[in-house]
PDB file of C-alpha atoms in Angstrom:
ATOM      1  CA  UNK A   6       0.000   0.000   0.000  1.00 81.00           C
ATOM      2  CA  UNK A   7       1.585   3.236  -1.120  1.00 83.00           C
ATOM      3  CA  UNK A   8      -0.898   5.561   1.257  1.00 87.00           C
ATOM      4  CA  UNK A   9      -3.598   5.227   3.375  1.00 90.00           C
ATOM      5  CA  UNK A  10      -6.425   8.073   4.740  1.00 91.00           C
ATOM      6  CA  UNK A  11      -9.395   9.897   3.036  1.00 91.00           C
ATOM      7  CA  UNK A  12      -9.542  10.155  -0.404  1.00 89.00           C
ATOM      8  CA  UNK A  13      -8.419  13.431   0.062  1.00 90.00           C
ATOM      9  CA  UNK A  14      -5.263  13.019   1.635  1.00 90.00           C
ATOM     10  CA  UNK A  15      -3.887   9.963  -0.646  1.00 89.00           C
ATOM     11  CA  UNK A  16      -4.639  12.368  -3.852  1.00 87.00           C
ATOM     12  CA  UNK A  17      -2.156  14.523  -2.221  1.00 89.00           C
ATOM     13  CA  UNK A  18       0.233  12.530  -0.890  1.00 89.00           C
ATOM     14  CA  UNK A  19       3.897  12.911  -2.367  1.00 88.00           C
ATOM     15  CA  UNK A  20       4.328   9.252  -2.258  1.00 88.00           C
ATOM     16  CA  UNK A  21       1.243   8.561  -4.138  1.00 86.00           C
ATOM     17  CA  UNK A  22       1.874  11.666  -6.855  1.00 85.00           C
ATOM     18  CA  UNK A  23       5.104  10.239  -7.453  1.00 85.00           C
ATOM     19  CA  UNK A  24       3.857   6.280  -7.974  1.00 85.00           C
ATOM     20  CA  UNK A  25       1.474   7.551 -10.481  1.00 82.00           C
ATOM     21  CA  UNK A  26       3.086  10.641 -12.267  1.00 79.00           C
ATOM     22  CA  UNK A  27       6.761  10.262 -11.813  1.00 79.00           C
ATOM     23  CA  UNK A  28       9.204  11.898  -9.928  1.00 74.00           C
ATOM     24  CA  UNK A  29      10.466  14.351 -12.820  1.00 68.00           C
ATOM     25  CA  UNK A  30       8.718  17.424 -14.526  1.00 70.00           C
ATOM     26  CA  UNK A  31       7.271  17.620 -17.752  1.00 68.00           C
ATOM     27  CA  UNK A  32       7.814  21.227 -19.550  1.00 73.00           C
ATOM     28  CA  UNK A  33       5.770  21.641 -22.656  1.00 76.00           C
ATOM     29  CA  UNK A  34       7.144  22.666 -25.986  1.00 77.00           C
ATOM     30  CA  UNK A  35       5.722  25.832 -27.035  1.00 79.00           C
ATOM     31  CA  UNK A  36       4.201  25.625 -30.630  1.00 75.00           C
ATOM     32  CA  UNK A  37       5.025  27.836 -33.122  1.00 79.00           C
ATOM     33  CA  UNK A  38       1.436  28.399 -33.801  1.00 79.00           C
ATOM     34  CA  UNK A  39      -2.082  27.089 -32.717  1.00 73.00           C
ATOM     35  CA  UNK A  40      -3.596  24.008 -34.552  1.00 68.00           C
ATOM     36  CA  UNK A  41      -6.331  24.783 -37.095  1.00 73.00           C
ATOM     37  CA  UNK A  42      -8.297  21.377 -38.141  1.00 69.00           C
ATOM     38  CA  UNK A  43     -10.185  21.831 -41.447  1.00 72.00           C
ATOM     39  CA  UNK A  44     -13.454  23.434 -41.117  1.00 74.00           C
ATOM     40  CA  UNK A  45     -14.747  21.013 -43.290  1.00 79.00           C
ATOM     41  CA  UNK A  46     -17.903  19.153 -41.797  1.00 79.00           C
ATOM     42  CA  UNK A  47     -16.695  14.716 -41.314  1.00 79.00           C
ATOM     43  CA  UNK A  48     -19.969  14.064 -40.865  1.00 82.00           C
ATOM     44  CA  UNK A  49     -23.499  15.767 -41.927  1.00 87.00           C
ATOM     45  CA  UNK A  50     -26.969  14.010 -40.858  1.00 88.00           C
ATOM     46  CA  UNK A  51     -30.352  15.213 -42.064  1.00 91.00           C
ATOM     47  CA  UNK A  52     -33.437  14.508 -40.324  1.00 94.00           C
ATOM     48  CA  UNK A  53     -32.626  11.827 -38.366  1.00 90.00           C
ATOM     49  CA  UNK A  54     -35.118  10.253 -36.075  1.00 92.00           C
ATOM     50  CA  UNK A  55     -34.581   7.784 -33.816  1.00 91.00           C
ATOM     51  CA  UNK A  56     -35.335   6.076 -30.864  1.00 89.00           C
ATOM     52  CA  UNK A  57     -35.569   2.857 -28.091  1.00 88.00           C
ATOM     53  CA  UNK A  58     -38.495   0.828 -29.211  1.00 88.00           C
ATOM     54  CA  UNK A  59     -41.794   3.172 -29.097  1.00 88.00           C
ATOM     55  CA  UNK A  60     -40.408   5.532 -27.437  1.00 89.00           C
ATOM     56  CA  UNK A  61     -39.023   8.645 -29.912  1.00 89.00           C
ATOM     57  CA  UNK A  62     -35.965  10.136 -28.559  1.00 88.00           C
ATOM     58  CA  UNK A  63     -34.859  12.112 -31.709  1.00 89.00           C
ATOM     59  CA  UNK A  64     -37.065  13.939 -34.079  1.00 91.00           C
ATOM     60  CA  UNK A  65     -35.977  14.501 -37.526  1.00 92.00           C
ATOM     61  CA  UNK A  66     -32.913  16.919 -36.245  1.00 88.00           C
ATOM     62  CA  UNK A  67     -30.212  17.828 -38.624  1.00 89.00           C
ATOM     63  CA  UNK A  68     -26.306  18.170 -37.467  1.00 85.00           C
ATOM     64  CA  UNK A  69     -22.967  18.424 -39.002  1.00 83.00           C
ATOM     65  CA  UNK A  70     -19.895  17.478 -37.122  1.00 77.00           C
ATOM     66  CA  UNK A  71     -16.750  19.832 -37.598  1.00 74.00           C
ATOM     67  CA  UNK A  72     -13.387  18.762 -36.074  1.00 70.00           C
ATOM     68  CA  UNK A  73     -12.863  22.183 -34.480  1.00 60.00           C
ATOM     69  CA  UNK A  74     -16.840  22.758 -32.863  1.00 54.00           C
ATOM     70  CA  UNK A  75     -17.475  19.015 -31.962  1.00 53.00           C
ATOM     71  CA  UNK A  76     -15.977  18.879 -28.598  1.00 56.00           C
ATOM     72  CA  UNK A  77     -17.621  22.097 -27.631  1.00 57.00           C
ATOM     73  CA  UNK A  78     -21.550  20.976 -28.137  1.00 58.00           C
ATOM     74  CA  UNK A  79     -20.951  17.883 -27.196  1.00 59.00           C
ATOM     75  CA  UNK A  80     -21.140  18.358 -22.848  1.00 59.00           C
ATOM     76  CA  UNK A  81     -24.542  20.573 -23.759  1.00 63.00           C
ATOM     77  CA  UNK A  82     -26.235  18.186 -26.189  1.00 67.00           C
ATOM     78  CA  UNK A  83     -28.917  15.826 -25.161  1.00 73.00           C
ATOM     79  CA  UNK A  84     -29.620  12.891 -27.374  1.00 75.00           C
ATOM     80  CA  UNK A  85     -25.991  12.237 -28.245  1.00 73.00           C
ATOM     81  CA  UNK A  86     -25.622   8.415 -27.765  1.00 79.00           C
ATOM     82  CA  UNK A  87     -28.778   7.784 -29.311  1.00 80.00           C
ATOM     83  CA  UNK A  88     -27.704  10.121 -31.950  1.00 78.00           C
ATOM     84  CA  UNK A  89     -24.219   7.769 -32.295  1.00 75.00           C
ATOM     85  CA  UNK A  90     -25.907   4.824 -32.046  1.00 80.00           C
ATOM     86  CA  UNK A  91     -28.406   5.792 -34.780  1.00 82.00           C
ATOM     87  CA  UNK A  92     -25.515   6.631 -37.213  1.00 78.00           C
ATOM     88  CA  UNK A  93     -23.098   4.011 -37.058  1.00 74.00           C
ATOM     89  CA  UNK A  94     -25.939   1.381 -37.319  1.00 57.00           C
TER      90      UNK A  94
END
């Protein structure tokens, strides 16, 4: 056992920081200049509805999916594993 106590007090113990993340330090290279991913849509769905059995989750709603955007609706959306699920079917 590496630490014992409340939750708490192993996430900060030195003992327990060090099994996990290493004794060293990690500096970041800067980069020259910020990524851009195309703004290009990788995936476009029109009026998809879907669903589990009888019970309609999604109503004919319409999305595209840009590298740069996705990550940011994604936390906010509702219907988004049904929405996956209905897609890659």
């Amino acid at each position: 056992m590496i630490a014992a106590g409340t939750p708490a007090e192993v996430r900060h113990d030195p003992r327990v920081l060090k099994a996990y993340l290493g004794g060293g330090t990690m500096d970041a290279r800067p980069r020259a200049a910020a990524w851009r991913g195309s703004r290009d849509a990788v995936l476009s769905c029109l009026k998809l509805s879907a669903g589990y059995g009888r019970v309609p989750v999604l109503d004919e709603i319409s999305f595209e999916v840009r590298p740069v955007r996705w990550w940011r609706c994604l936390a906010q959306w509702r219907g988004k594993s049904t929405a996956m699920r209905a897609v890659t079917v």
